[in-house]
CSV table of C-alpha atoms and ligand atoms in Angstrom, one decimal:
chain,number,residue,atom,x,y,z
A,1006,UNK,CA,44.6,-103.1,-15.1
A,1007,UNK,CA,41.8,-102.0,-12.9
A,1008,UNK,CA,38.6,-104.3,-12.8
A,1009,UNK,CA,35.6,-103.9,-10.7
A,1010,UNK,CA,35.7,-104.7,-7.3
A,1011,UNK,CA,32.6,-107.4,-7.9
A,1012,UNK,CA,35.1,-109.4,-10.2
A,1013,UNK,CA,34.7,-113.2,-9.3
A,1014,UNK,CA,36.9,-116.0,-10.9
A,1015,UNK,CA,37.5,-119.6,-11.3
A,1016,UNK,CA,41.0,-120.6,-9.9
A,1017,UNK,CA,43.7,-123.5,-10.6
A,1018,UNK,CA,47.0,-124.4,-9.7
A,1019,UNK,CA,49.8,-126.3,-11.3
A,1020,UNK,CA,53.1,-126.9,-10.3
A,1021,UNK,CA,54.1,-128.5,-12.9
A,1022,UNK,CA,53.8,-129.9,-16.9
A,1023,UNK,CA,51.7,-132.0,-16.1
A,1024,UNK,CA,49.2,-130.6,-14.1
A,1025,UNK,CA,49.4,-127.9,-16.4
A,1026,UNK,CA,47.9,-130.2,-18.9
A,1027,UNK,CA,45.4,-130.4,-16.5
A,1028,UNK,CA,44.4,-127.3,-16.0
A,1029,UNK,CA,44.8,-126.5,-19.6
A,1030,UNK,CA,41.6,-129.3,-20.2
A,1031,UNK,CA,39.8,-127.6,-17.0
A,1032,UNK,CA,39.9,-123.8,-18.2
A,1033,UNK,CA,39.1,-125.5,-21.7
A,1034,UNK,CA,35.8,-127.7,-20.4
A,1035,UNK,CA,34.9,-123.8,-18.1
A,1036,UNK,CA,34.9,-121.7,-21.7
A,1037,UNK,CA,33.2,-124.4,-23.9
A,1038,UNK,CA,30.4,-124.0,-21.1
A,1039,UNK,CA,30.4,-120.7,-21.5
A,1040,UNK,CA,31.4,-119.3,-17.9
A,1041,UNK,CA,31.1,-115.6,-17.6
A,1042,UNK,CA,33.9,-115.7,-14.8
A,1043,UNK,CA,37.4,-114.8,-15.1
A,1044,UNK,CA,39.8,-117.7,-15.3
A,1045,UNK,CA,43.0,-117.6,-13.1
A,1046,UNK,CA,45.8,-120.4,-13.0
A,1047,UNK,CA,48.4,-120.2,-9.9
A,1048,UNK,CA,51.9,-121.6,-11.9
A,1049,UNK,CA,55.1,-122.8,-9.8
A,1050,UNK,CA,58.1,-121.5,-11.6
A,1051,UNK,CA,58.8,-124.9,-13.6
A,1052,UNK,CA,55.8,-124.3,-15.5
A,1053,UNK,CA,55.6,-122.0,-19.1
A,1054,UNK,CA,53.3,-118.8,-18.2
A,1055,UNK,CA,52.5,-118.0,-22.0
A,1056,UNK,CA,51.1,-121.4,-22.7
A,1057,UNK,CA,48.1,-121.1,-20.3
A,1058,UNK,CA,47.6,-117.5,-21.3
A,1059,UNK,CA,45.9,-118.7,-24.4
A,1060,UNK,CA,43.4,-119.9,-22.0
A,1061,UNK,CA,43.6,-117.9,-18.5
A,1062,UNK,CA,42.7,-114.5,-17.8
A,1063,UNK,CA,45.2,-114.1,-15.3
A,1064,UNK,CA,48.5,-116.2,-15.0
A,1065,UNK,CA,50.3,-116.0,-11.5
A,1066,UNK,CA,53.4,-116.9,-10.7
A,1067,UNK,CA,53.3,-117.9,-6.8
A,1068,UNK,CA,56.1,-119.7,-4.6
A,1069,UNK,CA,55.5,-123.6,-4.4
A,1070,UNK,CA,54.9,-124.3,-0.7
A,1071,UNK,CA,55.3,-127.9,0.6
A,1072,UNK,CA,54.2,-129.2,3.4
A,1073,UNK,CA,57.1,-131.8,3.7
A,1074,UNK,CA,55.3,-133.6,6.2
A,1075,UNK,CA,56.5,-137.4,4.4
A,1076,UNK,CA,54.9,-139.1,7.1
A,1077,UNK,CA,51.4,-138.1,7.1
A,1078,UNK,CA,51.5,-138.3,2.8
A,1079,UNK,CA,52.9,-141.8,3.5
A,1080,UNK,CA,49.6,-142.6,4.8
A,1081,UNK,CA,47.8,-141.5,1.3
A,1082,UNK,CA,49.8,-143.1,-0.4
A,1083,UNK,CA,50.5,-139.6,-2.2
A,1084,UNK,CA,53.8,-138.7,-1.1
A,1085,UNK,CA,53.6,-135.9,-4.1
A,1086,UNK,CA,50.9,-134.1,-2.4
A,1087,UNK,CA,53.2,-131.6,0.3
A,1088,UNK,CA,53.1,-129.1,-2.7
A,1089,UNK,CA,49.3,-128.6,-2.6
A,1090,UNK,CA,49.5,-126.1,0.4
A,1091,UNK,CA,51.0,-123.9,-2.7
A,1092,UNK,CA,47.2,-123.9,-2.8
A,1093,UNK,CA,46.6,-121.4,0.0
A,1094,UNK,CA,48.1,-118.8,-1.7
A,1095,UNK,CA,44.4,-118.0,-3.6
A,1096,UNK,CA,43.2,-116.6,-0.6
A,1097,UNK,CA,46.0,-113.6,-1.6
A,1098,UNK,CA,43.9,-113.3,-5.1
A,1099,UNK,CA,41.9,-110.1,-3.6
A,1100,UNK,CA,41.0,-108.3,-7.0
A,1101,UNK,CA,38.1,-110.8,-6.6
A,1102,UNK,CA,35.8,-110.9,-4.5
A,1103,UNK,CA,34.3,-114.2,-4.9
A,1104,UNK,CA,36.7,-117.4,-6.1
A,1105,UNK,CA,35.6,-121.3,-7.0
A,1106,UNK,CA,38.8,-123.0,-6.9
A,1107,UNK,CA,39.3,-126.4,-8.6
A,1108,UNK,CA,41.9,-128.7,-8.9
A,1109,UNK,CA,43.6,-129.4,-12.1
A,1110,UNK,CA,42.8,-133.1,-12.4
A,1111,UNK,CA,39.1,-131.8,-12.8
A,1112,UNK,CA,36.8,-130.7,-16.0
A,1113,UNK,CA,33.1,-129.5,-16.0
A,1114,UNK,CA,30.5,-131.3,-17.8
A,1115,UNK,CA,28.2,-128.0,-17.6
A,1116,UNK,CA,28.1,-124.2,-16.7
A,1117,UNK,CA,28.4,-123.9,-12.7
A,1118,UNK,CA,28.4,-120.1,-12.7
A,1119,UNK,CA,25.4,-120.2,-10.1
A,1120,UNK,CA,28.3,-121.6,-7.9
A,1121,UNK,CA,29.1,-118.1,-7.1
A,1122,UNK,CA,25.7,-117.5,-4.9
A,1123,UNK,CA,27.3,-119.8,-2.2
A,1124,UNK,CA,28.9,-118.6,0.8
A,1125,UNK,CA,32.8,-119.9,1.8
A,1126,UNK,CA,33.5,-122.1,2.4
A,1127,UNK,CA,31.6,-124.0,0.7
A,1128,UNK,CA,32.7,-127.5,-0.9
A,1129,UNK,CA,31.5,-131.2,-1.3
A,1130,UNK,CA,31.8,-134.3,0.8
A,1131,UNK,CA,34.9,-136.3,0.2
A,1132,UNK,CA,34.4,-139.9,-1.2
A,1133,UNK,CA,36.7,-141.6,1.2
A,1134,UNK,CA,35.1,-139.8,4.7
A,1135,UNK,CA,32.0,-137.3,3.8
A,1136,UNK,CA,32.3,-135.4,7.1
A,1137,UNK,CA,35.2,-134.0,5.8
A,1138,UNK,CA,34.9,-132.0,2.6
A,1139,UNK,CA,37.1,-132.4,-0.7
A,1140,UNK,CA,39.2,-129.5,-1.2
A,1141,UNK,CA,39.6,-130.3,-5.1
A,1142,UNK,CA,36.8,-128.0,-5.3
A,1143,UNK,CA,35.5,-125.2,-3.2
A,1144,UNK,CA,34.1,-121.3,-3.5
A,1145,UNK,CA,35.9,-119.1,-1.3
A,1146,UNK,CA,36.5,-115.0,-0.2
A,1147,UNK,CA,40.1,-114.2,-1.0
A,1148,UNK,CA,41.3,-112.1,2.0
A,1149,UNK,CA,44.7,-111.7,2.9
A,1150,UNK,CA,43.5,-112.0,6.8
A,1151,UNK,CA,41.9,-115.4,6.3
A,1152,UNK,CA,45.0,-116.3,3.6
A,1153,UNK,CA,47.5,-115.3,7.0
A,1154,UNK,CA,45.5,-117.3,9.6
A,1155,UNK,CA,45.6,-120.3,7.4
A,1156,UNK,CA,49.4,-120.2,7.6
A,1157,UNK,CA,49.4,-119.4,11.2
A,1158,UNK,CA,47.1,-122.9,11.5
A,1159,UNK,CA,49.4,-124.5,9.2
A,1160,UNK,CA,52.5,-123.6,11.4
A,1161,UNK,CA,50.5,-124.2,15.1
A,1162,UNK,CA,48.6,-127.2,14.1
A,1163,UNK,CA,49.6,-128.8,10.7
A,1164,UNK,CA,47.6,-131.1,7.9
A,1165,UNK,CA,46.2,-134.1,9.1
A,1166,UNK,CA,47.1,-135.8,5.6
A,1167,UNK,CA,49.9,-133.9,4.8
A,1168,UNK,CA,48.2,-131.5,2.2
A,1169,UNK,CA,45.7,-128.7,1.9
A,1170,UNK,CA,42.9,-130.9,2.6
A,1171,UNK,CA,43.4,-131.6,5.4
A,1172,UNK,CA,45.1,-127.6,6.4
A,1173,UNK,CA,41.2,-126.5,5.4
A,1174,UNK,CA,39.4,-129.3,7.2
A,1175,UNK,CA,40.9,-128.1,10.5
A,1176,UNK,CA,40.3,-124.4,9.4
A,1177,UNK,CA,37.0,-124.7,8.8
A,1178,UNK,CA,36.2,-126.9,11.1
A,1179,UNK,CA,32.6,-126.8,11.2
A,1180,UNK,CA,31.5,-127.6,7.7
A,1181,UNK,CA,30.3,-130.8,8.7
A,1182,UNK,CA,27.9,-129.5,11.0
A,1183,UNK,CA,27.0,-125.9,10.9
A,1184,UNK,CA,25.5,-124.6,7.8
A,1185,UNK,CA,23.7,-127.1,5.1
A,1186,UNK,CA,23.9,-124.6,2.3
A,1187,UNK,CA,28.1,-124.9,2.3
A,1188,UNK,CA,27.6,-128.4,1.5
A,1189,UNK,CA,27.6,-128.7,-2.4
A,1190,UNK,CA,26.2,-131.7,-4.4
A,1191,UNK,CA,28.3,-134.7,-4.4
A,1192,UNK,CA,27.7,-133.8,-8.9
A,1193,UNK,CA,30.2,-130.7,-8.3
A,1194,UNK,CA,32.9,-133.3,-7.6
A,1195,UNK,CA,32.2,-136.4,-8.6
A,1196,UNK,CA,35.0,-139.1,-8.5
A,1197,UNK,CA,35.7,-140.3,-11.5
A,1198,UNK,CA,35.9,-143.8,-10.0
A,1199,UNK,CA,32.9,-142.7,-8.2
A,1200,UNK,CA,31.5,-145.8,-10.8
A,1201,UNK,CA,33.6,-148.6,-8.9
A,1202,UNK,CA,32.7,-147.2,-5.2
A,1203,UNK,CA,28.5,-147.5,-5.4
A,1204,UNK,CA,27.7,-148.4,-8.9
A,1205,UNK,CA,23.9,-148.3,-8.2
A,1206,UNK,CA,24.0,-144.8,-7.5
A,1207,UNK,CA,26.3,-143.7,-10.1
A,1208,UNK,CA,23.6,-145.5,-12.6
A,1209,UNK,CA,21.1,-142.9,-10.9
A,1210,UNK,CA,22.9,-139.4,-10.2
A,1211,UNK,CA,25.7,-140.0,-12.4
A,1212,UNK,CA,24.0,-138.1,-15.1
A,1213,UNK,CA,23.4,-135.1,-13.7
A,1214,UNK,CA,27.2,-134.8,-13.2
A,1215,UNK,CA,28.7,-131.0,-13.5
A,1216,UNK,CA,32.2,-131.5,-12.7
A,1217,UNK,CA,34.4,-135.0,-12.7
A,1218,UNK,CA,37.6,-135.4,-10.3
A,1219,UNK,CA,40.2,-137.6,-11.7
A,1220,UNK,CA,41.2,-137.6,-8.1
A,1221,UNK,CA,43.5,-140.3,-6.9
A,1222,UNK,CA,47.0,-141.5,-8.5
A,1223,UNK,CA,46.2,-142.7,-11.7
A,1224,UNK,CA,45.8,-139.3,-13.5
A,1225,UNK,CA,44.4,-138.9,-17.0
A,1226,UNK,CA,47.5,-137.7,-18.5
A,1227,UNK,CA,49.1,-140.9,-17.2
A,1228,UNK,CA,46.8,-143.1,-20.0
A,1229,UNK,CA,48.0,-143.6,-23.2
A,1230,UNK,CA,45.6,-142.6,-26.5
A,1231,UNK,CA,45.3,-142.7,-30.0
A,1232,UNK,CA,43.7,-139.5,-31.1
A,1233,UNK,CA,42.3,-141.3,-34.5
A,1234,UNK,CA,40.8,-144.1,-33.0
A,1235,UNK,CA,39.4,-142.1,-30.0
A,1236,UNK,CA,40.4,-144.7,-27.6
A,1237,UNK,CA,43.0,-145.6,-24.8
A,1238,UNK,CA,45.4,-148.0,-25.8
A,1239,UNK,CA,47.1,-149.2,-22.7
A,1240,UNK,CA,46.0,-150.2,-19.2
A,1241,UNK,CA,42.2,-150.2,-20.9
A,1242,UNK,CA,40.9,-152.3,-17.9
A,1243,UNK,CA,41.8,-149.5,-15.5
A,1244,UNK,CA,40.8,-147.1,-17.7
A,1245,UNK,CA,37.3,-148.4,-17.9
A,1246,UNK,CA,36.9,-147.4,-14.0
A,1247,UNK,CA,36.9,-143.8,-14.8
A,1248,UNK,CA,33.9,-144.7,-17.0
A,1249,UNK,CA,33.4,-142.6,-20.4
A,1250,UNK,CA,34.9,-139.3,-18.3
A,1251,UNK,CA,38.6,-140.4,-19.1
A,1252,UNK,CA,37.5,-140.4,-22.6
A,1253,UNK,CA,36.1,-136.5,-22.5
A,1254,UNK,CA,38.9,-135.9,-20.9
A,1255,UNK,CA,41.5,-137.1,-23.8
A,1256,UNK,CA,38.9,-135.9,-26.4
A,1257,UNK,CA,39.2,-132.6,-25.1
A,1258,UNK,CA,42.8,-132.4,-24.3
A,1259,UNK,CA,43.9,-133.9,-28.1
A,1260,UNK,CA,41.2,-131.7,-29.8
A,1261,UNK,CA,41.8,-128.2,-28.4
A,1262,UNK,CA,45.2,-128.4,-25.8
A,1263,UNK,CA,47.4,-130.2,-28.5
A,1264,UNK,CA,46.5,-127.5,-31.0
A,1265,UNK,CA,47.4,-125.1,-29.0
A,1266,UNK,CA,50.7,-126.6,-27.7
A,1267,UNK,CA,51.8,-127.8,-31.2
A,1268,UNK,CA,51.8,-124.1,-32.0
A,1269,UNK,CA,53.5,-122.9,-28.9
A,1270,UNK,CA,56.3,-125.7,-29.0
A,1271,UNK,CA,55.7,-126.6,-33.0
A,1272,UNK,CA,56.2,-130.4,-32.1
A,1273,UNK,CA,54.1,-133.2,-31.4
A,1274,UNK,CA,53.7,-132.8,-27.6
A,1275,UNK,CA,51.6,-134.6,-25.1
A,1276,UNK,CA,50.1,-136.9,-27.4
A,1277,UNK,CA,49.8,-140.1,-25.0
A,1278,UNK,CA,51.3,-141.4,-21.7
A,1279,UNK,CA,52.2,-139.6,-18.1
A,1280,UNK,CA,55.7,-137.6,-19.0
A,1281,UNK,CA,57.3,-138.4,-15.6
A,1282,UNK,CA,60.0,-140.3,-17.4
A,1283,UNK,CA,60.4,-136.9,-19.3
A,1284,UNK,CA,60.8,-134.1,-17.0
A,1285,UNK,CA,64.0,-133.7,-15.4
A,1286,UNK,CA,64.9,-134.9,-12.3
A,1287,UNK,CA,64.9,-132.7,-9.5
A,1288,UNK,CA,68.4,-131.9,-8.2
A,1289,UNK,CA,67.7,-133.7,-4.9
A,1290,UNK,CA,66.1,-136.9,-6.5
A,1291,UNK,CA,69.5,-137.0,-8.7
A,1292,UNK,CA,71.4,-136.9,-5.6
A,1293,UNK,CA,69.0,-139.6,-4.1
A,1294,UNK,CA,69.9,-141.8,-6.5
A,1295,UNK,CA,73.1,-141.8,-6.1
A,1296,UNK,CA,73.4,-143.2,-2.4
A,1297,UNK,CA,74.5,-146.8,-1.7
A,1298,UNK,CA,71.8,-149.1,-0.3
A,1299,UNK,CA,73.7,-148.5,3.2
A,1300,UNK,CA,73.5,-144.8,2.7
A,1301,UNK,CA,69.8,-145.0,1.9
A,1302,UNK,CA,68.8,-147.4,5.1
A,1303,UNK,CA,70.5,-144.8,6.8
A,1304,UNK,CA,67.9,-142.0,5.7
A,1305,UNK,CA,65.4,-144.3,6.0
A,1306,UNK,CA,65.8,-144.8,9.8
A,1307,UNK,CA,66.5,-141.7,10.6
A,1308,UNK,CA,63.2,-140.8,8.9
A,1309,UNK,CA,64.3,-139.1,5.6
A,1310,UNK,CA,63.0,-141.8,3.1
A,1311,UNK,CA,63.4,-140.7,-0.3
A,1312,UNK,CA,59.3,-141.2,-0.7
A,1313,UNK,CA,59.2,-139.5,-4.4
A,1314,UNK,CA,61.9,-142.0,-5.5
A,1315,UNK,CA,63.5,-145.0,-4.8
A,1316,UNK,CA,61.5,-145.2,-1.0
A,1317,UNK,CA,58.1,-144.7,-3.0
A,1318,UNK,CA,54.9,-146.6,-2.1
A,1319,UNK,CA,55.0,-148.4,-5.5
A,1320,UNK,CA,58.8,-149.3,-5.2
A,1321,UNK,CA,58.3,-150.9,-1.4
A,1322,UNK,CA,55.0,-153.0,-2.6
A,1323,UNK,CA,57.3,-154.3,-5.4
A,1324,UNK,CA,60.1,-155.2,-3.2
A,1325,UNK,CA,57.3,-156.7,-0.1
A,1326,UNK,CA,55.7,-158.3,-3.6
A,1327,UNK,CA,59.2,-160.1,-4.5
A,1328,UNK,CA,59.7,-161.3,-0.6
A,1329,UNK,CA,56.2,-162.5,-0.4
A,1330,UNK,CA,56.8,-164.7,-3.8
B,1582,UDP,N1,48.9,-130.1,-7.5
B,1582,UDP,C1,50.1,-129.4,-8.4
B,1582,UDP,N2,51.5,-130.0,-8.4
B,1582,UDP,C2,51.7,-131.4,-7.6
B,1582,UDP,C3,50.5,-131.7,-7.4
B,1582,UDP,C4,49.5,-131.0,-7.0
B,1582,UDP,O1,49.8,-128.3,-9.0
B,1582,UDP,O2,52.8,-132.3,-7.4
B,1582,UDP,C5,47.6,-129.1,-7.4
B,1582,UDP,C6,46.6,-129.5,-8.6
B,1582,UDP,O3,46.0,-128.4,-8.5
B,1582,UDP,C7,46.1,-130.7,-8.2
B,1582,UDP,C8,45.7,-130.0,-6.6
B,1582,UDP,O4,47.2,-129.6,-6.6
B,1582,UDP,O5,45.0,-130.8,-9.0
B,1582,UDP,C9,45.4,-131.3,-5.7
B,1582,UDP,O6,46.4,-132.7,-5.9
B,1582,UDP,P1,45.5,-134.2,-6.5
B,1582,UDP,O7,44.5,-133.6,-7.6
B,1582,UDP,O8,47.1,-135.0,-7.6
B,1582,UDP,O9,44.9,-134.3,-5.1
B,1582,UDP,P2,43.8,-135.4,-5.5
B,1582,UDP,O10,42.9,-135.1,-6.0
B,1582,UDP,O11,44.3,-136.8,-6.2
B,1582,UDP,O12,43.6,-136.2,-3.7
B,1583,GLC,C1,42.5,-134.5,-1.4
B,1583,GLC,C2,42.4,-133.6,-2.8
B,1583,GLC,C3,43.4,-132.6,-3.6
B,1583,GLC,C4,44.0,-132.4,-2.2
B,1583,GLC,C5,44.7,-133.5,-1.4
B,1583,GLC,C6,45.8,-133.5,0.2
B,1583,GLC,O1,42.3,-135.7,-2.0
B,1583,GLC,O2,41.0,-134.2,-3.9
B,1583,GLC,O3,42.5,-132.0,-3.6
B,1583,GLC,O4,45.0,-131.6,-2.7
B,1583,GLC,O5,43.3,-134.4,-0.8
B,1583,GLC,O6,45.0,-132.7,1.2
B,1584,MN,MN1,42.2,-133.3,-7.4
């Protein structure tokens, strides 16, 4: 298809079904708020293209890139984020002149097409370290040259957090100081738990939020929801830390996305709960689980811990808790 070169698009990424659900909610929220831009989803081979095609104009299969940087990822307590290097593929979308990347765990609360008036690389501050930008939403210009330079940067410098945010903050290293017009207001990437970190500011400004980001380990799809009562039914206290945004996400998911999934798969899929347990273990993790504890200890000592499985942060913490008790 030949498209005009001035085309612009919102881009997201999903390498597995959980993030695909998030991507569908994001895409639906952009459409509900009448964006005039194209919607693009980058997907890994595990994700069904057809189901995303109902919402996105373009669904592109990409190679999953993994930083493999277990040490830095362990510091973030997010061993799963090595694959966020896959985000760097977004610079290859050169049929578009300008794009806004959005994490699959974001959702828009109003039309944000005005972001296309900004230049590369515009982004909002990271709530954990405001001199870094958060890479859950950023404005960029697709370019093979930039893409290649980014990959080169990864090879030479790696990522200080093991994920894309470390690379991008290194590469666009003058973001904090060079040009204030590239600092997006926080309301374009509001962390859903900002209510918990700075309540008075949340009360003052939270109502102006345009994009909510469910940043952190527990994603909306990890909760259980009763569509009839329109309520979260488990971990209610933790759910409350996300304010009403979590319910907004679930309302959208159950009213717009679930019917689409039902049509495709003819069942009652994904109505509630984190589906981690349902997905097929990768060959690697299946093998890991067969290792004896002595073999695991040896792997651990050689720096080859099973961060995604038995040696995950949660398991280590549980072990420590039992010792402490
Ligand atoms: N992502 C993905 N598969 C994964 C992990 C991440 O597709 O297994 C993509 C997805 O778009 C996600 C983004 O990378 O939103 C960044 O990861 P996440 O949102 O979990 O990081 P956080 O914002 O919590 O730091
Ligand atoms: C961050 C960002 C996310 C990014 C991750 C890894 O917390 O929210 O978009 O993928 O770090 O660098
Ligand atoms: Mn995110």
